[in-house]
CSV table of C-alpha atoms and ligand atoms in Angstrom, one decimal:
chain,number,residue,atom,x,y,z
A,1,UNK,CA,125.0,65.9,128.0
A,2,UNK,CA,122.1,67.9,127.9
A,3,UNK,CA,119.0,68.1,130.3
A,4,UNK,CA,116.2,70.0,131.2
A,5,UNK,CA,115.1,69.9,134.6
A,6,UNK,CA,111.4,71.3,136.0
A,7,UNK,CA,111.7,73.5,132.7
A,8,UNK,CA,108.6,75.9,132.5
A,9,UNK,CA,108.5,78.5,129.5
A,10,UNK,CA,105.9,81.7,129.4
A,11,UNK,CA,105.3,83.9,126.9
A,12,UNK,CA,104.2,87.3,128.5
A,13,UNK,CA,101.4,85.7,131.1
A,14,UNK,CA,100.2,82.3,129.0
A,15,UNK,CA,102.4,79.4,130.0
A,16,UNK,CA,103.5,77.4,127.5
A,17,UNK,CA,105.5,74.6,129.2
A,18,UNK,CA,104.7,73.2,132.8
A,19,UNK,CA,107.8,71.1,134.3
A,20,UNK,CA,109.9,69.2,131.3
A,21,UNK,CA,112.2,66.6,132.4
A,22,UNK,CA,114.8,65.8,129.4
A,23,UNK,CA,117.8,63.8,128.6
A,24,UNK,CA,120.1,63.6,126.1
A,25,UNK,CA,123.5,61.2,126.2
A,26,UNK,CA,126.3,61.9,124.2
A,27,UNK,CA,125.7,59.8,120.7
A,28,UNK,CA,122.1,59.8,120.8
A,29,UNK,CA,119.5,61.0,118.4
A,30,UNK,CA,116.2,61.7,120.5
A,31,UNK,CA,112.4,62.6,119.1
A,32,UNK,CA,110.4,64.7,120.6
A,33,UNK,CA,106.3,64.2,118.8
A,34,UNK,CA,103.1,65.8,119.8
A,35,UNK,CA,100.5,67.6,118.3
A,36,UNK,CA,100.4,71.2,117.0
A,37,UNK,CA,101.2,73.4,119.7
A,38,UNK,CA,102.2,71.3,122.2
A,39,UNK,CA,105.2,73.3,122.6
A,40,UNK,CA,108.0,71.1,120.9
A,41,UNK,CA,109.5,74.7,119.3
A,42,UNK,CA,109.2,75.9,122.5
A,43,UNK,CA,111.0,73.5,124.2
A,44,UNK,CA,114.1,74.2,121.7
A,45,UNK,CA,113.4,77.5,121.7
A,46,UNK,CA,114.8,77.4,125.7
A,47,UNK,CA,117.4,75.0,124.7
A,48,UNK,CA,119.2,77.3,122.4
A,49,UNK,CA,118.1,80.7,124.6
A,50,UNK,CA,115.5,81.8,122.3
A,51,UNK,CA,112.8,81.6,124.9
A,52,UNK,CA,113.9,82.9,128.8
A,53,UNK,CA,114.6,80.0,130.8
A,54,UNK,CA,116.2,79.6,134.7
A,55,UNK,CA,119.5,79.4,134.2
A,56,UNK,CA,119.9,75.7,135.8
A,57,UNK,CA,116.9,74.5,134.1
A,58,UNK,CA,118.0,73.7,131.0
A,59,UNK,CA,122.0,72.1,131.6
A,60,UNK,CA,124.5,71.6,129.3
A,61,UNK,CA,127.5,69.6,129.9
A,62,UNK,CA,126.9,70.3,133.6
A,63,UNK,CA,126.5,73.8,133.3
A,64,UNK,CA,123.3,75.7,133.3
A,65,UNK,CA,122.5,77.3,130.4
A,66,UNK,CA,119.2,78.5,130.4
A,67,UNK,CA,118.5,82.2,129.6
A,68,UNK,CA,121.9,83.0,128.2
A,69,UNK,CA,122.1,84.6,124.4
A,70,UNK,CA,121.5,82.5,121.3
A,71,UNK,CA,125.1,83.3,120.2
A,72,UNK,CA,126.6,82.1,123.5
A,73,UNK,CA,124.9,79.1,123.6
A,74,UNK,CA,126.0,78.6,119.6
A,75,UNK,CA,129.4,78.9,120.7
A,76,UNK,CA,129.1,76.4,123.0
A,77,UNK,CA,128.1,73.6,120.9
A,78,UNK,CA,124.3,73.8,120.4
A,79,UNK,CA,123.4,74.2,117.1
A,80,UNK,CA,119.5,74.6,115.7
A,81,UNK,CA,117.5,74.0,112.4
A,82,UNK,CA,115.0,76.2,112.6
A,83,UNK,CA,111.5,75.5,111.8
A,84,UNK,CA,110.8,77.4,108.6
A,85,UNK,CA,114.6,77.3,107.8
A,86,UNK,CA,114.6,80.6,107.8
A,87,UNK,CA,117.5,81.1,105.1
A,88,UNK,CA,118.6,85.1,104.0
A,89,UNK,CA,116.5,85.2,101.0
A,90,UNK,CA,119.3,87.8,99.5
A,91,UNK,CA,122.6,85.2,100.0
A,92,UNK,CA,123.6,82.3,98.0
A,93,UNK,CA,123.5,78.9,98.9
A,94,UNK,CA,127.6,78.5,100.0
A,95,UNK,CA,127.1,82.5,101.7
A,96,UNK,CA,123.7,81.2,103.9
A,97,UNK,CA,126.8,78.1,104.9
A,98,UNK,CA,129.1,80.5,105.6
A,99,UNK,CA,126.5,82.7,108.3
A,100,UNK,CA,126.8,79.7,109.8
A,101,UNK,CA,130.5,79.1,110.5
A,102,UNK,CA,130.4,82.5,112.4
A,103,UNK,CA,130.4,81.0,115.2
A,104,UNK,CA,132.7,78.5,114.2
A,105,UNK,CA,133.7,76.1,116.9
A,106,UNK,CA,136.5,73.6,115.8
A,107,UNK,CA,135.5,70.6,114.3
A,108,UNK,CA,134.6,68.2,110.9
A,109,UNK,CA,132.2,70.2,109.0
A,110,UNK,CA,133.3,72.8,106.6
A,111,UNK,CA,131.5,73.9,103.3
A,112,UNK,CA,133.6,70.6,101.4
A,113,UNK,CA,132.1,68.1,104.2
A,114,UNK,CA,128.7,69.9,103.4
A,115,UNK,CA,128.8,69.0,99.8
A,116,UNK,CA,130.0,66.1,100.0
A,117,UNK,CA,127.0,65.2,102.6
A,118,UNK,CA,124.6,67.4,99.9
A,119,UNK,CA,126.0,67.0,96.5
A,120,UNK,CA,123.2,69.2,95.1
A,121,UNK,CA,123.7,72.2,96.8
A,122,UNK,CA,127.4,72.0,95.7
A,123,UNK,CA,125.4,71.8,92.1
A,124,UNK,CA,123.4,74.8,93.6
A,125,UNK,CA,126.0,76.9,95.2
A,126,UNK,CA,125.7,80.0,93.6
A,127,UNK,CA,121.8,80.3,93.3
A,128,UNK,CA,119.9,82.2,95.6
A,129,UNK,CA,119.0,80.0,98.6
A,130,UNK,CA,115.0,80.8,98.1
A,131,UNK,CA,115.2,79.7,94.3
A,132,UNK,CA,115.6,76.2,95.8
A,133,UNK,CA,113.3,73.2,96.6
A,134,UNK,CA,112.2,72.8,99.9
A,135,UNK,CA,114.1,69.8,100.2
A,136,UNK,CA,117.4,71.5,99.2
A,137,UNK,CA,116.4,74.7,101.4
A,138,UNK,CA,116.3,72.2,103.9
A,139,UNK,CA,119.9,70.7,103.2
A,140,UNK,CA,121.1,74.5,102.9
A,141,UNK,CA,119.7,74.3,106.7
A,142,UNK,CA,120.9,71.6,108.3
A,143,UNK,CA,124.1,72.2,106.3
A,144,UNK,CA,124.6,76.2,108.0
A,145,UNK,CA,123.6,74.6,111.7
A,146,UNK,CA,127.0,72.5,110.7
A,147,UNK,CA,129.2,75.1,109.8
A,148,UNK,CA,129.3,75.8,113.4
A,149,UNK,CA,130.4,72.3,114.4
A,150,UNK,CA,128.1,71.8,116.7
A,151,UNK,CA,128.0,68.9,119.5
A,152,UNK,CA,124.2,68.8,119.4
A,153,UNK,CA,122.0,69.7,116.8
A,154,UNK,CA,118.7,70.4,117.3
A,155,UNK,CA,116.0,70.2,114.4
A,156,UNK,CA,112.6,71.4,114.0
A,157,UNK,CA,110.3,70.0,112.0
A,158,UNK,CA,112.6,69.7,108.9
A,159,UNK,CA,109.9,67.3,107.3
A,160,UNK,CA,107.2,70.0,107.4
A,161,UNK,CA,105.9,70.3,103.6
A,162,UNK,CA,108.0,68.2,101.9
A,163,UNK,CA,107.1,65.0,99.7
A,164,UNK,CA,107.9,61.4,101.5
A,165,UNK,CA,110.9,61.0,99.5
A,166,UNK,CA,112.7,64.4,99.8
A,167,UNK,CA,112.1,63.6,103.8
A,168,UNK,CA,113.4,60.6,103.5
A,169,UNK,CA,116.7,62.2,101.8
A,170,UNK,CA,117.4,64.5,104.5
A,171,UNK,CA,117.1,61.8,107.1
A,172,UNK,CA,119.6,59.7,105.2
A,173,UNK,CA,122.1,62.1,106.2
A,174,UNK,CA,121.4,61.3,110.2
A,175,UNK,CA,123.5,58.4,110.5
A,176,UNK,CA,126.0,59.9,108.9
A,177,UNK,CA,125.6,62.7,111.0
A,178,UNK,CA,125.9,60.3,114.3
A,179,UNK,CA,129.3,58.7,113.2
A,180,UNK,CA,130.8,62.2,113.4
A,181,UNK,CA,130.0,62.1,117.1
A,182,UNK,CA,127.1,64.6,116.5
A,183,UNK,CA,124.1,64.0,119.2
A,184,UNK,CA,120.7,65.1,117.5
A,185,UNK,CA,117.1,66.1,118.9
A,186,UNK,CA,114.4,66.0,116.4
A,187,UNK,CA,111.0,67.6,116.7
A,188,UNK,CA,108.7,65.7,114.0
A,189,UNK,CA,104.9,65.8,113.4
A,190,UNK,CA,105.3,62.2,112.0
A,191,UNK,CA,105.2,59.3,114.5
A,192,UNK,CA,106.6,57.0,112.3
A,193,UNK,CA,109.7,59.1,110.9
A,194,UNK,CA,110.4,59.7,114.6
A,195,UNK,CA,110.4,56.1,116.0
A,196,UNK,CA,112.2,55.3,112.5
A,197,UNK,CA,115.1,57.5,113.1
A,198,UNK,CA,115.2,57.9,117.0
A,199,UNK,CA,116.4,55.5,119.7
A,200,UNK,CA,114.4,57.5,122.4
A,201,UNK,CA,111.2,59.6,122.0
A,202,UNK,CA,109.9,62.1,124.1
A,203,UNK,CA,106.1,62.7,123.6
A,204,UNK,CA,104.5,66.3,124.7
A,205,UNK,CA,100.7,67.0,125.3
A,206,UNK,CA,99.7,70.6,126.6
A,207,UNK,CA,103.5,71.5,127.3
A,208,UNK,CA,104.4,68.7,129.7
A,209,UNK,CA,105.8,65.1,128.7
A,210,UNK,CA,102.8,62.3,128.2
A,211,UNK,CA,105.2,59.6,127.3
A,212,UNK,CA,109.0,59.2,127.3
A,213,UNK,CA,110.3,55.7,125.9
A,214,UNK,CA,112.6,54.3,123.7
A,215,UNK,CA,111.3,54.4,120.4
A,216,UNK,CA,111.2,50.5,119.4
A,217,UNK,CA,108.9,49.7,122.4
A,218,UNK,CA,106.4,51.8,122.3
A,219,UNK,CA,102.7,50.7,120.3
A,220,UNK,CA,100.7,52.5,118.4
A,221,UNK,CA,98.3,53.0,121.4
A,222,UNK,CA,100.5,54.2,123.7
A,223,UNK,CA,101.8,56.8,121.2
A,224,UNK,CA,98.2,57.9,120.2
A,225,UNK,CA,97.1,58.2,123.9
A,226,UNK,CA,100.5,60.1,124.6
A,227,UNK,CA,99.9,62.3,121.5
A,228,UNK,CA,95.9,62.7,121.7
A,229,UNK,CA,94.8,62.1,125.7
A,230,UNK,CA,92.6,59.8,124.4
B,301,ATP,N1,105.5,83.8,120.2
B,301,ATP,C1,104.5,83.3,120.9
B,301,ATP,N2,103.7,84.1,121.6
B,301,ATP,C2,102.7,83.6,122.3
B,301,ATP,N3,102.4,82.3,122.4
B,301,ATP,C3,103.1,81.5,121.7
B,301,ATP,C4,104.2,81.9,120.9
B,301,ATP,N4,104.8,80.8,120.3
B,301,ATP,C5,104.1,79.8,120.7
B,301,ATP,N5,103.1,80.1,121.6
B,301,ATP,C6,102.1,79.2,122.2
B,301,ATP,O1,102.9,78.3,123.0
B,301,ATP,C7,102.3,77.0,122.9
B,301,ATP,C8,103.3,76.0,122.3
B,301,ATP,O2,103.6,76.4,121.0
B,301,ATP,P1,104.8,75.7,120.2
B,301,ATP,O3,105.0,76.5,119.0
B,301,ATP,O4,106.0,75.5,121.1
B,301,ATP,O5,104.2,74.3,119.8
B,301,ATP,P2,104.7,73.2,118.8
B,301,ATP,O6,104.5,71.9,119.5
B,301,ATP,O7,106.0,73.6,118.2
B,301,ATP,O8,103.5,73.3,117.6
B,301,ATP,P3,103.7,73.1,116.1
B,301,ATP,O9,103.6,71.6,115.8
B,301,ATP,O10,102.4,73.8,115.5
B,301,ATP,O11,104.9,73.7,115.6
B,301,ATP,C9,101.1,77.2,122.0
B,301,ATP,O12,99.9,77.3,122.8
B,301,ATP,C10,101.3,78.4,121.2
B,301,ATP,O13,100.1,79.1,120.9
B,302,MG,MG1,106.7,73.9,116.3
């Protein structure tokens, strides 16, 4: 459904990724680990057109993709939590949902389905989307990636600074996610979370892939070793 082939990424002269070779089936949820800067954001950051790619390195649906706008690749069905969530400090809760429908594809998710997958920010609607927790800025996140109806979703880091159980929360609303057909990518700092949550994980080290296994199988050794070079 989605694949990156020989993808390299640059930013001005310093290379940030040397050759990835990705896949993603239809259905699937897929981890991608690795230590800080390893170039996990980068690698979505070419996914969704953010960071110049070659246009048939990066495929989607059989079509090459990389390098063409954000907002073209949006519209074709990739959708992206970004890391930081990055919600319009000066919109509501239900108006930072309904940026995201503008490039609404047909499809399941409208602001109802949203609340009904997050009661609280149904709760929260009307507040400023900054006066929330980071666990609910989160939701509000995920939740405006949706509006768009996305095939794949792609999400970075959304554990990053929030107590275990407020993680746990969000990822409670993966499965759910996956019986709407939706195929997710997740970058996560936390080994376990990933394996947890994933069937497949992709490991990065220096921008290239040290490991790439499905998530039951691998040990604890191979993961450190794919995550440390040690
Ligand atoms: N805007 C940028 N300009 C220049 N170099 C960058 C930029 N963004 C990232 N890099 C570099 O690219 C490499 C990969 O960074 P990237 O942010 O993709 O890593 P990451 O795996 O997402 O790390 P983290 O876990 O800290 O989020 C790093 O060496 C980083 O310093
Ligand atoms: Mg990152």
């Amino acid at each position: 459904m989605l694949a990156t082939q020989g993808l390299q990424a640059f930013y001005g002269d310093a290379q940030a990724l040397f050759g990835i070779d990705f896949t993603l089936a239809p259905g699937e949820v897929v981890a991608v680990i690795g230590a800080n800067g390893a170039g996990k954001s980068t690698f979505l950051k070419c996914l969704t057109g953010l960071v110049k790619a070659p246009r048939d390195a990066v495929r989607f649906r059989g079509e090459g993709i990389g390098g063409l706008p954000p907002g073209e690749i949006v519209r074709r069905g990739v959708g992206m939590v970004p890391e930081g969530r990055r919600l319009f400090p000066s919109l509501s809760v239900e108006e930072n949902l309904l940026v995201g429908a503008s490039a609404r594809r047909p499809g399941p998710w409208n602001l109802r389905r949203i609340y009904q997958l997050f009661p609280v920010l149904q709760e929260k609607r009307r507040n400023p989307g900054t006066a929330l927790s980071g666990g609910q800025q989160q939701m509000v996140a995920i939740g405006r990636a949706l509006m768009a109806n996305p095939e794949v979703l792609l999400c970075d880091e959304l554990s990053l600074g929030l107590a275990p159980i407020v993680i746990q929360e969000i990822y409670r609303a993966l499965p759910r996610l996956t019986q709407e057909g939706m195929t997710v990518v997740i970058v996560e700092q936390d080994v376990q979370t990933a394996q947890r949550v994933s069937q497949r994980l992709y490991c990065f080290q220096e921008g290239r892939v040290s490991l790439a296994a499905a998530s039951t199988q691998v040990t604890r050794e191979q993961v450190s070793r794919a995550y440390f070079g040690v």
